[in-house]
Amino acid sequence: MESFTWANTSTDHPEKTKVAVLLPGSGYPVEGPVLFWIGEMLGSLGWHVQAVRWTPDDSPGAAPHEFAANAAEQAFAEVPDADQRLIVAKSFSTLCIPWAEKARIPGIWLTPLLTDGSVRITIDASSKDDLFIGGSLDGLWDGGRKTESAGTFFEVPGADHSLQISNDWRASQQAQAEVFARVEEFVLGLG
């Protein structure tokens, strides 16, 4: 994996450094539309944004949770010390949810793998306020079961695992605009 700076920390408020890490899906890079615009949003809101890219040699092998957690941990190690940290992860990278829980780092989890046992157990036991976003037609999203005590679950009607509406770019764009509004509201609520 490689980590690179997407947006530098704003110098307008040097007393409070905020760092966000963008983690891709297995086949959805940080340059994909949903992650791209969230990275741009966070930069405009004064966050230092560190993005991760998978390299050809990367392989999660038999330990995908540890692989995703190591990517998050390494990206945070390459940025300035922060008063506030945030993870924005897509799909495969949401396997780092157990690590984020232990590190007490809030997350925006895009199309999280809610069918994964470790992820589900962690979410069920969490007291963090995270944001979970998934599409109603995504087989790896179970609607959040709407019973968790932690976090906010937002389901995009008719969206697939890429948060797109099949064969309708306008509907996809509108749905993603709603996703961005929810993300912005969540980020502004972090303080």
Short mmCIF file of C-alpha atoms in Angstrom, two decimals, residues 88-155:
data_model
loop_
_atom_site.label_atom_id
_atom_site.label_comp_id
_atom_site.label_asym_id
_atom_site.label_seq_id
_atom_site.Cartn_x
_atom_site.Cartn_y
_atom_site.Cartn_z
CA VAL A 88 -13.48 7.14 5.77
CA ALA A 89 -13.47 3.59 4.43
CA LYS A 90 -15.14 1.86 1.51
CA SER A 91 -16.19 -1.79 1.37
CA PHE A 92 -13.15 -4.05 1.94
CA SER A 93 -11.44 -1.43 4.10
CA THR A 94 -14.39 -1.42 6.51
CA LEU A 95 -12.86 -4.63 7.85
CA CYS A 96 -10.77 -2.25 10.00
CA ILE A 97 -13.88 -1.39 12.05
CA PRO A 98 -12.66 -3.54 15.00
CA TRP A 99 -9.31 -1.71 14.97
CA ALA A 100 -11.04 1.70 14.79
CA GLU A 101 -13.20 0.71 17.76
CA LYS A 102 -10.14 -0.15 19.86
CA ALA A 103 -8.41 3.08 18.76
CA ARG A 104 -11.63 5.05 19.45
CA ILE A 105 -11.51 6.68 16.00
CA PRO A 106 -14.89 7.62 14.53
CA GLY A 107 -15.62 6.39 11.03
CA ILE A 108 -17.66 6.99 7.94
CA TRP A 109 -18.18 3.48 6.66
CA LEU A 110 -19.28 3.39 3.01
CA THR A 111 -20.90 0.12 1.94
CA PRO A 112 -19.57 -1.64 5.04
CA LEU A 113 -19.33 -5.41 5.03
CA LEU A 114 -22.13 -5.87 7.55
CA THR A 115 -22.26 -9.58 6.75
CA ASP A 116 -18.79 -10.04 8.30
CA GLY A 117 -18.99 -11.53 11.81
CA SER A 118 -16.17 -9.46 13.37
CA VAL A 119 -17.54 -6.24 11.91
CA ARG A 120 -21.06 -7.05 13.12
CA ILE A 121 -19.96 -7.98 16.65
CA THR A 122 -17.92 -4.78 16.91
CA ILE A 123 -20.78 -2.58 15.71
CA ASP A 124 -23.22 -4.28 18.08
CA ALA A 125 -20.94 -3.58 21.05
CA SER A 126 -19.78 -0.10 20.02
CA SER A 127 -20.55 3.12 21.83
CA LYS A 128 -18.94 5.32 19.13
CA ASP A 129 -21.03 7.54 16.92
CA ASP A 130 -20.15 6.32 13.42
CA LEU A 131 -21.92 6.81 10.10
CA PHE A 132 -22.78 3.72 8.03
CA ILE A 133 -23.97 4.17 4.43
CA GLY A 134 -25.10 1.40 2.12
CA GLY A 135 -27.30 0.68 -0.86
CA SER A 136 -30.54 -1.23 -0.52
CA LEU A 137 -29.52 -3.53 -3.41
CA ASP A 138 -26.09 -4.30 -1.98
CA GLY A 139 -25.86 -7.95 -0.92
CA LEU A 140 -23.20 -7.09 1.69
CA TRP A 141 -25.44 -4.50 3.36
CA ASP A 142 -28.29 -5.69 5.51
CA GLY A 143 -29.95 -2.35 6.06
CA GLY A 144 -28.06 -1.95 9.31
CA ARG A 145 -30.75 -4.08 10.88
CA LYS A 146 -31.72 -0.77 12.47
CA THR A 147 -31.18 -2.21 15.93
CA GLU A 148 -27.68 -1.02 16.71
CA SER A 149 -27.30 1.41 19.59
CA ALA A 150 -24.23 3.04 18.08
CA GLY A 151 -23.98 5.10 14.97
CA THR A 152 -26.29 6.26 12.25
CA PHE A 153 -27.34 4.01 9.39
CA PHE A 154 -28.32 5.59 6.07
CA GLU A 155 -29.62 3.41 3.27
#
